[in-house]
Short mmCIF file of C-alpha atoms in Angstrom, two decimals:
data_model
loop_
_atom_site.label_atom_id
_atom_site.label_comp_id
_atom_site.label_asym_id
_atom_site.label_seq_id
_atom_site.Cartn_x
_atom_site.Cartn_y
_atom_site.Cartn_z
CA MET A 970 -79.54 11.28 -1.23
CA SER A 971 -77.44 11.66 1.93
CA THR A 972 -73.69 11.98 1.62
CA CYS A 973 -71.26 10.06 3.84
CA SER A 974 -70.34 13.27 5.67
CA THR A 975 -74.01 14.08 6.37
CA VAL A 976 -74.61 10.64 7.85
CA SER A 977 -71.42 10.78 9.94
CA ARG A 978 -72.37 14.20 11.30
CA ASP A 979 -75.93 13.11 12.06
CA LEU A 980 -74.61 10.07 13.95
CA ASP A 981 -72.17 12.32 15.85
CA GLU A 982 -69.25 10.08 14.96
CA PRO A 983 -66.17 11.20 16.95
CA VAL A 984 -63.21 12.51 14.96
CA ALA A 985 -60.43 12.01 17.54
CA GLY A 986 -57.96 9.33 16.52
CA THR A 987 -58.85 9.41 12.80
CA ALA A 988 -55.99 11.49 11.34
CA PRO A 989 -53.77 10.11 8.57
CA VAL A 990 -50.47 8.72 9.85
CA ALA A 991 -47.18 10.21 8.59
CA ARG A 992 -44.26 11.70 10.45
CA THR A 993 -43.10 13.53 7.31
CA TRP A 994 -45.16 14.96 4.46
CA LEU A 995 -43.75 15.55 0.98
CA LEU A 996 -46.02 17.88 -0.99
CA LEU A 997 -45.62 18.44 -4.73
CA GLU A 998 -47.51 21.10 -6.65
CA GLN A 999 -49.52 19.57 -9.49
CA PRO A 1000 -52.20 21.81 -11.03
CA GLY A 1001 -55.01 20.53 -13.20
CA PRO A 1002 -57.32 17.55 -12.68
CA TRP A 1003 -56.61 14.73 -10.24
CA GLY A 1004 -57.82 11.15 -10.41
CA ALA A 1005 -58.69 8.90 -7.48
CA LYS A 1006 -55.05 7.80 -7.14
CA ALA A 1007 -53.56 11.17 -7.87
CA LEU A 1008 -49.87 10.22 -8.04
CA THR A 1009 -50.64 8.01 -11.05
CA SER A 1010 -53.78 9.69 -12.40
CA SER A 1011 -52.94 13.34 -12.94
CA HIS A 1012 -50.59 15.29 -15.19
CA LEU A 1013 -47.69 14.05 -13.10
CA ASP A 1014 -45.60 11.56 -15.05
CA THR A 1015 -47.09 8.14 -14.23
CA THR A 1016 -43.69 6.47 -14.00
CA LEU A 1017 -42.56 9.09 -11.50
CA GLY A 1018 -45.75 8.68 -9.48
CA ARG A 1019 -45.24 4.93 -9.18
CA ALA A 1020 -41.56 5.39 -8.31
CA LEU A 1021 -42.46 7.81 -5.50
CA GLU A 1022 -45.07 5.40 -4.13
CA THR A 1023 -42.39 2.68 -4.02
CA ALA A 1024 -39.66 4.92 -2.62
CA VAL A 1025 -41.61 6.05 0.45
CA LYS A 1026 -42.82 2.62 1.58
CA GLY A 1027 -41.76 1.95 5.15
CA THR A 1028 -40.17 5.39 5.61
CA ASP A 1029 -42.89 7.31 7.54
CA VAL A 1030 -43.05 9.71 4.56
CA ARG A 1031 -46.34 10.40 2.81
CA VAL A 1032 -46.44 12.02 -0.63
CA ALA A 1033 -49.40 14.15 -1.68
CA LEU A 1034 -50.13 16.51 -4.54
CA ILE A 1035 -51.21 20.09 -3.90
CA ARG A 1036 -52.61 22.92 -6.02
CA ARG A 1037 -53.80 26.45 -5.41
CA PRO A 1038 -57.54 26.91 -4.80
CA GLY A 1039 -59.72 27.88 -7.73
CA ARG A 1040 -60.63 26.57 -11.16
CA HIS A 1041 -58.49 23.67 -12.34
CA ALA A 1042 -58.35 24.06 -16.09
CA ASP A 1043 -56.46 21.38 -17.99
CA ARG A 1044 -53.40 23.47 -18.84
CA GLY A 1045 -50.82 20.71 -19.03
CA THR A 1046 -47.47 20.58 -17.27
CA PRO A 1047 -46.38 23.58 -15.14
CA ALA A 1048 -42.93 25.04 -15.79
CA VAL A 1049 -42.14 25.53 -12.09
CA ARG A 1050 -43.60 23.66 -9.13
CA ARG A 1051 -43.56 24.42 -5.43
CA VAL A 1052 -42.45 21.57 -3.14
CA TYR A 1053 -42.65 21.27 0.64
CA ALA A 1054 -41.32 18.75 3.11
CA ALA A 1055 -42.72 18.89 6.65
CA HIS A 1056 -41.80 16.86 9.72
CA THR A 1057 -44.40 16.76 12.49
CA THR A 1058 -42.80 15.05 15.51
CA PRO A 1059 -42.86 17.40 18.55
CA GLY A 1060 -39.41 18.69 19.40
CA ASN A 1061 -38.30 18.46 15.77
CA VAL A 1062 -41.04 20.23 13.83
CA TRP A 1063 -40.04 21.89 10.57
CA VAL A 1064 -41.19 22.82 7.07
CA ARG A 1065 -38.72 23.18 4.20
CA THR A 1066 -39.48 24.32 0.68
CA THR A 1067 -38.11 24.89 -2.79
CA THR A 1068 -39.22 25.12 -6.42
CA LEU A 1069 -38.51 22.55 -9.13
CA THR A 1070 -38.61 22.50 -12.90
CA ASP A 1071 -38.09 18.73 -12.99
CA PRO A 1072 -40.00 16.75 -10.34
CA HIS A 1073 -37.90 13.66 -11.10
CA GLN A 1074 -35.31 15.29 -8.82
CA LEU A 1075 -37.45 14.09 -5.91
CA LEU A 1076 -36.20 10.55 -6.51
CA GLY A 1077 -32.76 11.67 -5.34
CA LEU A 1078 -34.03 12.26 -1.79
CA ASP A 1079 -33.09 10.01 1.11
CA PHE A 1080 -36.65 9.16 2.13
CA ALA A 1081 -35.62 7.16 5.19
CA ALA A 1082 -33.75 10.23 6.49
CA LEU A 1083 -36.75 12.45 5.80
CA GLY A 1084 -38.97 10.05 7.71
CA ARG A 1085 -36.60 10.25 10.69
CA GLY A 1086 -36.86 14.03 10.65
CA ASP A 1087 -33.54 14.82 8.97
CA GLY A 1088 -34.21 17.58 6.45
CA ARG A 1089 -30.65 17.92 5.20
CA THR A 1090 -31.31 15.67 2.20
CA PHE A 1091 -34.10 18.02 1.07
CA ASP A 1092 -31.74 20.99 1.14
CA ALA A 1093 -28.82 19.18 -0.46
CA VAL A 1094 -30.69 17.47 -3.29
CA LEU A 1095 -33.27 20.16 -4.07
CA ASP A 1096 -31.49 23.34 -2.93
CA GLY A 1097 -34.24 23.81 -0.35
CA GLY A 1098 -34.48 25.96 2.74
CA PRO A 1099 -36.78 26.75 5.66
CA HIS A 1100 -40.36 27.82 4.91
CA THR A 1101 -40.64 31.24 6.53
CA GLY A 1102 -44.25 32.11 5.68
CA ASP A 1103 -47.52 31.41 7.44
CA PRO A 1104 -48.53 27.88 8.46
CA LEU A 1105 -49.71 25.70 5.58
CA VAL A 1106 -53.41 24.85 5.39
CA LEU A 1107 -54.12 21.78 3.27
CA VAL A 1108 -57.78 21.25 2.39
CA CYS A 1109 -58.77 17.88 0.92
CA THR A 1110 -60.69 18.54 -2.31
CA ASN A 1111 -60.26 15.42 -4.46
CA GLY A 1112 -63.77 14.66 -5.64
CA LYS A 1113 -62.53 11.66 -7.62
CA ARG A 1114 -61.88 9.92 -4.29
CA ASP A 1115 -65.08 11.12 -2.65
CA ARG A 1116 -67.61 13.70 -3.73
CA CYS A 1117 -67.82 15.17 -0.20
CA CYS A 1118 -64.23 16.37 -0.53
CA ALA A 1119 -65.16 18.37 -3.62
CA LEU A 1120 -68.61 19.51 -2.48
CA LEU A 1121 -67.38 20.72 0.91
CA GLY A 1122 -63.61 21.08 0.57
CA ARG A 1123 -63.34 23.19 -2.55
CA PRO A 1124 -65.66 25.98 -1.33
CA LEU A 1125 -63.78 26.05 1.98
CA ALA A 1126 -60.40 26.36 0.25
CA ALA A 1127 -61.74 29.10 -2.02
CA GLU A 1128 -63.23 31.03 0.91
CA LEU A 1129 -60.00 30.83 2.88
CA ALA A 1130 -57.94 31.99 -0.10
CA ALA A 1131 -60.37 34.85 -0.81
CA SER A 1132 -60.12 36.00 2.80
CA GLY A 1133 -56.41 36.60 2.32
CA ALA A 1134 -55.14 33.63 4.32
CA GLU A 1135 -51.64 32.69 3.20
CA GLY A 1136 -50.45 29.15 2.74
CA VAL A 1137 -53.79 27.68 1.60
CA TRP A 1138 -53.55 24.70 -0.75
CA GLU A 1139 -55.86 22.00 -1.99
CA VAL A 1140 -54.50 18.51 -1.33
CA THR A 1141 -55.24 15.12 -2.87
CA HIS A 1142 -56.01 12.94 0.13
CA LEU A 1143 -56.24 13.17 3.94
CA GLY A 1144 -58.48 10.17 4.55
CA GLY A 1145 -61.75 10.20 6.44
CA HIS A 1146 -63.98 11.47 3.63
CA ARG A 1147 -66.98 11.26 5.96
CA PHE A 1148 -65.42 14.01 8.12
CA SER A 1149 -65.31 16.48 5.20
CA PRO A 1150 -64.23 19.15 4.95
CA THR A 1151 -60.92 17.85 6.30
CA VAL A 1152 -57.85 20.00 6.84
CA LEU A 1153 -54.19 19.42 7.76
CA VAL A 1154 -52.21 22.29 9.29
CA LEU A 1155 -48.41 22.31 9.08
CA PRO A 1156 -45.86 22.59 10.62
CA HIS A 1157 -47.36 20.96 13.72
CA GLY A 1158 -49.22 18.25 11.82
CA TYR A 1159 -52.68 18.38 13.39
CA ALA A 1160 -55.61 17.33 11.21
CA TYR A 1161 -59.19 18.55 11.62
CA GLY A 1162 -62.60 17.36 10.50
CA ARG A 1163 -65.95 19.04 9.78
CA VAL A 1164 -64.25 22.43 9.74
CA GLN A 1165 -65.70 25.77 8.71
CA ALA A 1166 -63.85 28.86 7.56
CA HIS A 1167 -64.16 30.68 10.89
CA SER A 1168 -62.75 27.69 12.79
CA VAL A 1169 -59.83 27.35 10.35
CA LYS A 1170 -58.98 31.01 10.94
CA GLU A 1171 -58.93 30.31 14.70
CA ILE A 1172 -56.75 27.24 14.11
CA LEU A 1173 -54.39 29.29 11.94
CA HIS A 1174 -54.16 32.07 14.48
CA GLY A 1175 -53.18 29.51 17.10
CA ALA A 1176 -50.69 27.75 14.83
CA ARG A 1177 -48.83 31.02 14.26
CA GLU A 1178 -48.38 31.22 18.04
CA GLY A 1179 -47.53 27.54 18.52
CA ARG A 1180 -50.95 26.55 19.87
CA ILE A 1181 -53.54 24.05 18.68
CA VAL A 1182 -57.32 23.97 18.86
CA VAL A 1183 -58.57 20.70 20.37
CA GLU A 1184 -62.18 21.04 19.19
CA GLY A 1185 -62.67 19.20 15.91
CA CYS A 1186 -59.10 17.83 16.00
CA ARG A 1187 -58.54 14.38 14.48
CA GLY A 1188 -55.03 14.07 15.91
CA ASN A 1189 -51.36 14.63 15.17
CA THR A 1190 -50.22 12.69 12.11
CA ALA A 1191 -46.91 11.87 13.83
CA TRP A 1192 -48.69 9.25 15.97
CA GLU A 1193 -50.55 6.04 15.21
CA ARG A 1194 -54.27 6.34 15.87
CA PRO A 1195 -54.31 5.09 19.50
CA GLY A 1196 -51.63 7.67 20.24
CA GLN A 1197 -53.61 10.40 18.48
CA ALA A 1198 -56.64 9.72 20.67
CA ALA A 1199 -54.54 9.46 23.83
CA GLU A 1200 -52.73 12.74 23.25
CA LEU A 1201 -55.97 14.61 22.60
CA ALA A 1202 -57.50 13.08 25.75
CA VAL A 1203 -54.60 14.37 27.85
CA ARG A 1204 -54.94 17.81 26.27
CA SER A 1205 -58.63 17.88 27.15
CA ALA A 1206 -57.99 16.63 30.69
CA VAL A 1207 -55.34 19.20 31.61
CA GLY A 1208 -56.22 22.07 29.24
CA GLU A 1209 -52.89 21.95 27.37
CA VAL A 1210 -52.85 23.76 24.01
CA ALA A 1211 -49.11 24.29 23.34
CA ALA A 1212 -48.48 22.46 20.07
CA GLN A 1213 -45.17 20.79 20.98
CA SER A 1214 -45.83 20.15 24.67
CA LEU A 1215 -46.95 16.49 24.44
CA SER A 1216 -45.39 13.39 22.93
CA VAL A 1217 -46.46 9.78 22.67
CA VAL A 1218 -43.47 7.95 24.15
CA ARG A 1219 -44.77 4.39 24.41
CA THR A 1220 -47.69 2.26 23.25
CA ASP A 1221 -48.26 -1.15 24.84
CA GLY A 1222 -50.78 -3.75 23.72
CA ALA A 1223 -52.43 -4.44 20.40
CA ALA A 1224 -55.84 -4.00 18.85
CA PRO A 1225 -58.39 -3.75 20.28
CA ARG A 1226 -56.77 -2.42 23.51
CA TRP A 1227 -53.71 -0.29 24.17
CA GLU A 1228 -52.02 1.48 27.06
CA VAL A 1229 -50.45 4.68 25.73
CA THR A 1230 -47.91 6.72 27.67
CA VAL A 1231 -48.02 10.44 26.94
CA ALA A 1232 -45.22 12.73 28.18
CA HIS A 1233 -45.23 16.47 28.74
CA ALA A 1234 -42.17 18.58 27.98
CA ASP A 1235 -42.17 19.57 31.68
CA GLY A 1236 -41.67 15.95 32.80
CA ARG A 1237 -45.22 14.89 33.63
CA HIS A 1238 -46.48 11.57 32.26
CA TRP A 1239 -49.90 10.02 31.79
CA ARG A 1240 -51.06 6.48 31.07
CA VAL A 1241 -54.07 6.46 28.76
CA GLY A 1242 -56.27 3.46 28.06
CA VAL A 1243 -57.55 3.27 24.49
CA ALA A 1244 -59.95 0.68 23.08
CA GLN A 1245 -60.92 0.13 19.47
CA GLY A 1246 -64.65 -0.07 18.96
CA ALA A 1247 -66.88 -0.44 15.93
CA SER A 1248 -69.18 2.40 14.95
CA ALA A 1249 -72.86 1.54 15.01
CA PRO A 1250 -75.22 1.56 13.25
CA PRO A 1251 -73.47 0.68 9.96
CA ARG A 1252 -72.93 3.70 7.71
CA PRO A 1253 -71.25 4.58 4.39
CA GLU A 1254 -67.54 5.07 5.02
CA SER A 1255 -67.37 7.01 1.75
CA CYS A 1256 -69.85 8.10 -0.88
CA GLY A 1257 -68.44 5.55 -3.31
CA ALA A 1258 -68.74 2.58 -0.93
CA ALA A 1259 -70.94 -0.20 -2.30
CA VAL A 1260 -71.82 -1.53 1.18
CA LEU A 1261 -72.32 -0.03 4.61
CA GLY A 1262 -69.45 -0.36 7.07
CA SER A 1263 -68.71 -0.08 10.79
CA PRO A 1264 -65.55 2.05 10.86
CA ALA A 1265 -63.18 1.58 13.78
CA ARG A 1266 -63.25 4.27 16.44
CA MET A 1267 -60.74 5.02 19.16
CA GLU A 1268 -62.40 5.16 22.59
CA VAL A 1269 -60.43 6.50 25.57
CA THR A 1270 -61.17 4.39 28.65
CA GLY A 1271 -59.12 6.30 31.19
CA VAL A 1272 -56.45 8.97 31.73
CA ARG A 1273 -54.15 8.56 34.75
CA GLU A 1274 -51.24 10.82 35.67
CA LEU A 1275 -48.18 8.82 36.71
CA SER A 1276 -46.00 9.48 39.73
CA VAL A 1277 -42.41 10.48 39.08
CA THR A 1278 -41.25 6.95 40.02
CA ALA A 1279 -43.76 5.31 37.69
CA ALA A 1280 -42.92 7.73 34.90
CA LEU A 1281 -39.21 6.93 35.19
CA ALA A 1282 -39.99 3.21 35.16
CA SER A 1283 -42.01 3.55 31.97
#
């Protein structure tokens, strides 16, 4: 029986513009088994999980659970947990970290401030500080959400960890099961689909030097999906790989058509047309889907560099 990722690959479904959307990620270490909705179906206190889900609504913060690659024996509650907060908007990219003995401390955070890119609440409430190690590599492995994430993600995470790569974690959910294995790289916030170990190593090497790899990139999670597709289209058009060089500064229109303005740190601007189409033929959007679907896809209709006058007017 074909998996959703096999069908998606065979149909050559594009990955650009499919990344999860979150300007700030809050990552809490939670070893052991995860359920489909991990915040409320793991060894994390269920009341805390629900409270976190409520606290981050409307804040541009996304909470996910992480664990080290390997076997996930049911060992109960860990004494000490690693926590990260990462903001992904170009020009204000950062990762902060700490350890906790009581994860309920997370409820003391100012989530609206975190979503805006202000990390001071993380440091003040949790005694956190800058993450000074290698970039973080988050591999989606939650088989309870989709079996492709376990079948393809867990071996990838294990291979990366065995190769000596630092900063490798399994994560509960990155969306887009059919693009498994899926990976998010922080601090810059670019997600990737259908990755293999050798390509992740290339992505990591670039991330250490402030560069991204465009091939296989789903987009920057700081932007909504039309913006993700537009930014990647500009990168492809001009050969730009510097991670923080481009920003989505304006999006006009509404589904199914947008005009997205992308700005370069050097002052150049582009207007990018993006249209939302439906993938055909129908396919399983996940292995657990009862019916076939036609997932939305972001299609770039044009990339036009603006004159200085037009850029100032925009």
